[in-house]
CSV table of C-alpha atoms in Angstrom, one decimal:
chain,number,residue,atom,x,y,z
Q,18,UNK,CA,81.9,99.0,92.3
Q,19,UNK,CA,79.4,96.1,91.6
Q,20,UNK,CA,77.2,96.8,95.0
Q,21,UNK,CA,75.9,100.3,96.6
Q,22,UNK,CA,77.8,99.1,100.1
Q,23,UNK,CA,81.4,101.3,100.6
Q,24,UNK,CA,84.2,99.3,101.9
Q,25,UNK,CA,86.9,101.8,103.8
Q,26,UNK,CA,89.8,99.7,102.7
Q,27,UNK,CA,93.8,100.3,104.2
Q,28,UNK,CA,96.5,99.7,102.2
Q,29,UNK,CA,99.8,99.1,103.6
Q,30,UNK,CA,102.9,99.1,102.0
Q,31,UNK,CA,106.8,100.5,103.5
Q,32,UNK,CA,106.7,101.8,99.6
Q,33,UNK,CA,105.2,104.9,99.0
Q,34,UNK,CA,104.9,104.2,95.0
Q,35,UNK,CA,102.7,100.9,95.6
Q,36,UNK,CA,100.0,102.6,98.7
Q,37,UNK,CA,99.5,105.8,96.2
Q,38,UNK,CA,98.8,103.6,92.9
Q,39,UNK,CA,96.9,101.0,94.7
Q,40,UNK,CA,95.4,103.8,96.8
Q,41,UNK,CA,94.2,105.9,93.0
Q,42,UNK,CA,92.8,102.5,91.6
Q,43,UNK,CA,90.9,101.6,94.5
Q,44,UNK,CA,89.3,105.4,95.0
Q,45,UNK,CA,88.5,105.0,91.1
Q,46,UNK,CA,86.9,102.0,91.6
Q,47,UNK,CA,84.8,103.5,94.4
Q,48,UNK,CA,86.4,102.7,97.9
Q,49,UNK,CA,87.5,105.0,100.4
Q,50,UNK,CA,91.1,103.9,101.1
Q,51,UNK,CA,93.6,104.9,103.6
Q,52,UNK,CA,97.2,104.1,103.5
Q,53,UNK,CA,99.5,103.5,106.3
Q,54,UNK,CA,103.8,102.6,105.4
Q,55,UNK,CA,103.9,99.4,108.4
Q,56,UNK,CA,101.5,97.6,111.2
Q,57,UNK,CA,102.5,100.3,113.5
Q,58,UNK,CA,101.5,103.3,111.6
Q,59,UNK,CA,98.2,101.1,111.1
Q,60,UNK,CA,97.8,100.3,114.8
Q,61,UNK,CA,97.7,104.0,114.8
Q,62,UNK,CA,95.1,104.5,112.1
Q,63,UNK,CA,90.8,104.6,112.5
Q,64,UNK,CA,91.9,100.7,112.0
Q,65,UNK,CA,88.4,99.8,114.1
Q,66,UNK,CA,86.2,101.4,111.2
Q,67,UNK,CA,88.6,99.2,108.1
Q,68,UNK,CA,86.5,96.6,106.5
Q,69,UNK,CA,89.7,95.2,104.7
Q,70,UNK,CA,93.4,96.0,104.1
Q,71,UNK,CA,95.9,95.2,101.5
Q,72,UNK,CA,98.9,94.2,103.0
Q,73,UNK,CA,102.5,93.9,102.0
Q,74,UNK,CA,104.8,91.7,104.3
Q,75,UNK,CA,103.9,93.6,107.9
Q,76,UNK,CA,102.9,91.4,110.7
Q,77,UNK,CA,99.3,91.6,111.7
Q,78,UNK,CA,99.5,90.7,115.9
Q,79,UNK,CA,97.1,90.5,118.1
Q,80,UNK,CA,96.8,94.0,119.0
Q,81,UNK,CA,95.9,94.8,115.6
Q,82,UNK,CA,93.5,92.7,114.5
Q,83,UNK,CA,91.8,93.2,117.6
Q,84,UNK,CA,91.7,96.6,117.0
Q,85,UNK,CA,89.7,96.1,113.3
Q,86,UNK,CA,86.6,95.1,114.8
Q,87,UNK,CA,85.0,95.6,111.0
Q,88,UNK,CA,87.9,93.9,109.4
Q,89,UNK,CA,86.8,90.8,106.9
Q,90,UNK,CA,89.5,90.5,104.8
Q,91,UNK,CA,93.8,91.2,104.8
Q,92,UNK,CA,94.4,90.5,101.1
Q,93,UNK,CA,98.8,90.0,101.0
Q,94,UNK,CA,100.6,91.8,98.2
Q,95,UNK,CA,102.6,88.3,97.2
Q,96,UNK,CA,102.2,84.9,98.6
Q,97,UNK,CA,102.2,83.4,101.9
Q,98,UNK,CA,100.4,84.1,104.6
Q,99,UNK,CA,103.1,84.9,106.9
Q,100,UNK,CA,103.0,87.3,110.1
Q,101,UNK,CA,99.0,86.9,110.5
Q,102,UNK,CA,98.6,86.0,114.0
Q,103,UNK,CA,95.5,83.3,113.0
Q,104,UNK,CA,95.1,82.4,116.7
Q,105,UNK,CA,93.8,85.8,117.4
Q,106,UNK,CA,91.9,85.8,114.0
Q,107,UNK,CA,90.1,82.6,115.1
Q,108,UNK,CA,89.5,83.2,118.1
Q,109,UNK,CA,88.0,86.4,117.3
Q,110,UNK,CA,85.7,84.5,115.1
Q,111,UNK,CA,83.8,83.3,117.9
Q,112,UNK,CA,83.7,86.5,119.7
């Protein structure tokens, strides 16, 4: 990693293949990662403490992205941002 901050990353993916080999690059790079296989297994993670989390095509409601109070960034796996409730996100912003 460039910086001496740690990010606690999540990485979610219904494949098992993609969270461990994005999981093993990320550690290597210097992140701690958790993985999670949907939204609900991530609703049920430390989600509050994830500054960011790689996403495949999971919806991110309301009820989760107002659980990751840290949360800066959901970086999709593919294109579209599809099943992000923005609403919440910006009305979080002001919050």
């Amino acid at each position: 990693m460039i910086s001496d901050i740690t990010y606690n990353l999540l990485v979610v993916d219904d494949d098992e293949r993609i969270r461990n080999l994005l999981r093993q690059y990320l550690i290597n790079q210097g992140f701690i990662v958790s993985t999670a296989s949907g939204s609900e297994e991530a609703r049920n993670k430390i989600i509050a403490d994830i500054d960011g989390v790689i996403a495949g095509t999971e919806p991110y409601d309301a009820e989760v992205l107002n659980a990751a109070e840290k949360l800066k960034v959901i970086s999709r796996v593919g294109v579209g941002l599809d099943n992000i409730d923005f609403i919440c996100n910006y009305i979080n912003s002001f919050s």
